[in-house]
Short mmCIF file of C-alpha atoms in Angstrom, two decimals:
data_model
loop_
_atom_site.label_atom_id
_atom_site.label_comp_id
_atom_site.label_asym_id
_atom_site.label_seq_id
_atom_site.Cartn_x
_atom_site.Cartn_y
_atom_site.Cartn_z
CA MET A 409 100.66 59.17 81.11
CA ASN A 410 99.30 58.57 84.86
CA SER A 411 99.97 60.86 87.65
CA LEU A 412 103.14 60.03 89.36
CA PHE A 413 101.20 59.55 92.93
CA SER A 414 97.48 58.42 93.17
CA PRO A 415 95.15 61.39 93.56
CA ILE A 416 94.01 59.74 96.67
CA ASN A 417 97.08 59.49 98.26
CA ARG A 418 96.67 62.08 101.07
CA ASP A 419 100.61 62.71 101.48
CA LEU A 420 100.36 66.22 102.44
CA SER A 421 98.10 65.58 105.33
CA GLY A 422 99.18 68.27 108.33
CA LEU A 423 100.64 70.69 106.08
CA HIS A 424 99.32 74.48 105.45
CA VAL A 425 99.53 75.52 102.05
CA LEU A 426 99.10 78.88 100.64
CA VAL A 427 98.11 79.52 97.11
CA THR A 428 97.51 82.76 94.95
CA ALA A 429 95.33 82.77 91.77
CA GLY A 430 93.67 85.39 89.28
CA PRO A 431 94.69 88.49 88.32
CA THR A 432 94.72 91.93 90.34
CA HIS A 433 92.75 94.84 89.13
CA GLU A 434 94.25 97.98 90.16
CA ALA A 435 91.83 101.12 90.28
CA ILE A 436 92.16 104.12 88.13
CA ASP A 437 88.64 105.57 89.25
CA PRO A 438 85.40 104.21 90.67
CA VAL A 439 84.55 102.08 87.50
CA ARG A 440 87.99 101.34 85.65
CA TYR A 441 91.12 99.55 86.40
CA ILE A 442 94.37 98.15 84.89
CA GLY A 443 94.12 94.37 84.86
CA ASN A 444 95.13 91.18 82.70
CA HIS A 445 93.62 88.10 81.22
CA SER A 446 94.24 85.88 83.97
CA THR A 447 91.11 83.82 84.76
CA GLY A 448 92.66 82.05 87.87
CA LYS A 449 91.87 78.40 86.47
CA MET A 450 95.59 77.13 86.95
CA GLY A 451 95.53 78.63 90.32
CA TYR A 452 92.54 77.18 91.57
CA ALA A 453 93.40 73.98 90.04
CA VAL A 454 96.47 73.76 91.71
CA ALA A 455 94.70 74.47 95.27
CA ASP A 456 92.17 71.58 94.53
CA VAL A 457 94.80 68.98 94.21
CA LEU A 458 96.70 70.04 97.11
CA ALA A 459 93.67 69.80 99.03
CA GLU A 460 92.76 66.53 97.58
CA ARG A 461 96.50 65.48 98.64
CA GLY A 462 95.38 66.41 102.36
CA ALA A 463 96.74 70.17 102.74
CA THR A 464 94.72 72.70 104.54
CA VAL A 465 94.74 75.31 101.81
CA THR A 466 94.32 79.07 101.98
CA LEU A 467 93.66 80.47 98.63
CA VAL A 468 94.18 84.14 98.20
CA SER A 469 92.19 84.89 94.91
CA GLY A 470 92.09 88.14 93.06
CA PRO A 471 88.69 89.10 90.86
CA THR A 472 87.51 85.48 89.38
CA ASN A 473 84.05 83.77 88.36
CA LEU A 474 85.70 80.61 90.13
CA THR A 475 84.58 79.12 93.27
CA ALA A 476 86.65 76.40 95.16
CA GLN A 477 85.10 73.09 95.42
CA HIS A 478 87.03 71.40 98.24
CA HIS A 479 86.11 71.69 101.99
CA ALA A 480 89.51 72.08 102.94
CA ILE A 481 90.40 75.19 100.68
CA THR A 482 89.60 78.53 102.57
CA VAL A 483 89.31 81.35 100.05
CA ILE A 484 90.47 84.95 100.54
CA ARG A 485 88.96 87.23 97.76
CA VAL A 486 91.17 90.55 97.26
CA ARG A 487 91.11 93.05 94.58
CA SER A 488 94.43 94.82 94.25
CA ALA A 489 98.11 93.86 94.30
CA ALA A 490 98.33 95.63 97.59
CA GLU A 491 95.45 93.56 99.08
CA MET A 492 97.08 90.53 97.90
CA TYR A 493 100.41 91.30 99.37
CA GLU A 494 98.99 91.78 102.92
CA ALA A 495 96.75 88.54 102.75
CA CYS A 496 99.65 86.80 102.04
CA LEU A 497 101.91 88.28 104.85
CA ASP A 498 98.84 87.20 107.21
CA TYR A 499 99.01 83.45 105.89
CA PHE A 500 102.61 83.13 104.73
CA PRO A 501 104.18 82.67 108.44
CA THR A 502 102.02 79.56 108.99
CA ALA A 503 102.53 77.95 105.36
CA SER A 504 104.69 74.69 104.78
CA ILE A 505 104.50 75.40 100.92
CA THR A 506 103.43 78.58 99.08
CA VAL A 507 102.22 78.40 95.56
CA LEU A 508 102.06 81.94 93.90
CA ALA A 509 100.12 81.48 90.60
CA ALA A 510 98.54 84.93 90.47
CA ALA A 511 99.22 87.19 87.69
CA VAL A 512 99.84 90.31 89.86
CA ALA A 513 100.19 93.46 88.45
CA ASP A 514 103.63 95.08 88.39
CA TYR A 515 102.28 98.79 88.25
CA THR A 516 99.34 100.30 89.99
CA PRO A 517 98.04 104.06 89.23
CA LYS A 518 100.00 106.65 91.70
CA VAL A 519 96.71 108.49 92.22
CA VAL A 520 92.89 107.04 92.29
CA ALA A 521 90.55 109.50 91.29
CA ASN A 522 87.49 109.26 93.77
CA ARG A 523 85.39 109.91 90.89
CA LYS A 524 84.60 108.86 87.19
CA ILE A 525 87.19 110.61 84.92
CA LYS A 526 85.32 112.25 82.35
CA LYS A 527 86.29 112.30 78.76
CA GLN A 528 87.82 115.73 77.93
CA GLU A 529 91.44 115.96 76.25
CA THR A 530 92.41 114.16 73.41
CA ALA A 531 95.30 112.62 75.33
CA PHE A 532 95.31 111.23 79.30
CA MET A 533 98.42 110.82 80.91
CA LEU A 534 98.26 108.03 83.60
CA GLU A 535 101.38 107.70 86.11
CA LEU A 536 102.04 104.44 87.60
CA VAL A 537 104.15 103.09 90.38
CA ARG A 538 105.74 99.79 91.03
CA THR A 539 103.61 97.46 93.05
CA VAL A 540 105.52 95.21 95.82
CA ASP A 541 107.02 91.98 94.21
CA ILE A 542 105.12 89.64 96.26
CA ALA A 543 107.38 86.75 95.33
CA ALA A 544 110.59 88.54 95.82
CA SER A 545 109.28 89.56 99.53
CA LEU A 546 108.16 86.53 100.70
CA GLY A 547 111.52 84.64 99.15
CA GLN A 548 113.15 86.87 101.74
CA GLN A 549 111.42 85.93 104.57
CA LYS A 550 111.26 82.38 103.76
CA SER A 551 112.58 80.27 106.56
CA ASP A 552 114.76 76.96 105.40
CA ASP A 553 111.48 74.52 106.18
CA GLN A 554 109.05 76.52 103.73
CA PHE A 555 108.75 75.56 100.26
CA MET A 556 107.83 78.21 97.52
CA VAL A 557 106.90 77.66 93.79
CA GLY A 558 106.72 80.57 91.50
CA PHE A 559 105.04 80.96 87.99
CA ALA A 560 107.04 82.82 84.94
CA LEU A 561 104.89 83.71 81.97
CA GLU A 562 107.33 84.74 79.05
CA THR A 563 107.43 85.73 75.50
CA ASP A 564 111.38 85.78 74.91
CA ASN A 565 114.27 83.78 76.57
CA GLU A 566 112.14 81.62 78.41
CA LEU A 567 114.47 79.29 79.91
CA ALA A 568 116.97 82.18 81.20
CA ASN A 569 114.19 84.66 82.18
CA ALA A 570 112.67 81.67 84.42
CA GLN A 571 115.98 80.43 86.04
CA ALA A 572 116.96 84.29 86.80
CA LYS A 573 113.36 84.42 88.57
CA LEU A 574 113.71 81.08 90.48
CA VAL A 575 117.11 82.49 91.91
CA SER A 576 116.43 86.04 92.52
CA LYS A 577 113.29 85.51 94.30
CA ASN A 578 114.64 82.48 96.64
CA LEU A 579 112.06 79.95 95.01
CA ASP A 580 112.54 76.27 95.30
CA LEU A 581 110.54 75.52 92.02
CA ILE A 582 109.44 77.69 89.11
CA VAL A 583 106.56 76.81 86.44
CA LEU A 584 107.52 78.31 83.10
CA ASN A 585 104.61 79.37 80.70
CA SER A 586 105.50 80.73 77.29
CA LEU A 587 102.55 82.48 74.99
CA ARG A 588 104.01 81.14 72.06
CA ASP A 589 102.61 77.72 73.00
CA GLU A 590 99.26 77.21 71.43
CA GLY A 591 96.67 76.35 73.89
CA ALA A 592 98.66 77.21 76.91
CA ALA A 593 98.57 80.40 79.49
CA PHE A 594 95.56 82.50 79.72
CA GLY A 595 92.02 81.87 79.13
CA HIS A 596 92.49 78.17 78.21
CA ASP A 597 91.21 75.06 79.86
CA THR A 598 94.82 73.40 78.97
CA ASN A 599 98.05 74.69 79.56
CA GLN A 600 101.94 73.58 78.68
CA ILE A 601 104.50 73.94 81.29
CA THR A 602 108.03 73.42 82.05
CA ILE A 603 109.11 72.95 85.71
CA LEU A 604 112.42 74.29 86.83
CA HIS A 605 113.91 73.18 90.09
CA ARG A 606 116.53 74.89 92.41
CA ASP A 607 119.06 71.92 91.76
CA GLY A 608 118.87 72.65 88.10
CA GLY A 609 116.44 69.78 87.33
CA ILE A 610 114.28 70.65 84.23
CA HIS A 611 111.19 69.02 83.54
CA ARG A 612 109.01 69.78 80.30
CA PHE A 613 105.38 68.53 80.07
CA GLY A 614 103.15 68.35 77.12
CA LEU A 615 99.73 70.17 76.57
CA LYS A 616 97.24 69.04 78.80
CA ALA A 617 94.17 69.95 80.52
CA LYS A 618 94.84 72.34 83.51
CA ARG A 619 93.55 69.99 86.15
CA GLU A 620 96.32 67.28 84.88
CA VAL A 621 98.73 70.04 84.87
CA ALA A 622 98.08 70.78 88.62
CA ARG A 623 98.75 67.09 89.41
CA ASP A 624 102.21 67.40 87.64
CA ILE A 625 103.05 70.49 89.78
CA VAL A 626 101.89 68.70 92.87
CA ASP A 627 103.90 65.85 92.13
CA GLU A 628 107.14 67.66 91.18
CA ILE A 629 106.44 69.64 94.79
CA ILE A 630 106.41 66.42 96.63
CA VAL A 631 109.23 65.17 94.84
CA ALA A 632 111.41 67.86 95.62
CA LEU A 633 110.26 67.82 99.46
CA ASN A 634 111.12 63.94 99.53
CA THR A 635 114.57 64.75 97.93
CA ALA A 636 115.27 67.51 100.46
CA HIS A 637 114.23 65.42 103.53
CA LEU A 638 116.72 62.56 102.24
CA ASN A 639 119.49 64.99 102.00
#
């Protein structure tokens, strides 16, 4: 099925969009870190489609091997959840749309060793502390004329958990992934999503290439923005 809007339609011209993508790496010592399997492919695809549609995009990217292709995308590279949060604070105030696609670590080591930790004891205890919830923090700061999109990767009670995040983080739209869907989520060139709107709308999509998924997400954002303007 074709995208709802033509890819050459520059209906986001004049808007600044903030996108986050990729994982974060939480340092344990100079050579080790806590991370996840995110490649950043979904966030980079969304950034590219937004730029195609006319937006000026700031892409805050965790560690990836990807390169943004569109000239309207400025990439801010970060490593940790704290660095990603600080970058978001810098660019969020001027963003009309924010898409939080990064897989940000929920916990980070309380103490980071300044030298490589040598193997000694049979057991090794690592104390972790919570990172800042970027979506929740930005959601508290969001003004009425800003639009926020979050992502939820779930394994159980997917819809209920995504709906709870949509409300608790003050999002306008949330993109749900399930790890139980074959060919979806981390590491794949394809994805399968369900999009939940703040007004209660739920739209399910089949398995597609991530580029096509990005177009679906951007289409849903534009539909929601147009609906809000009409109300």
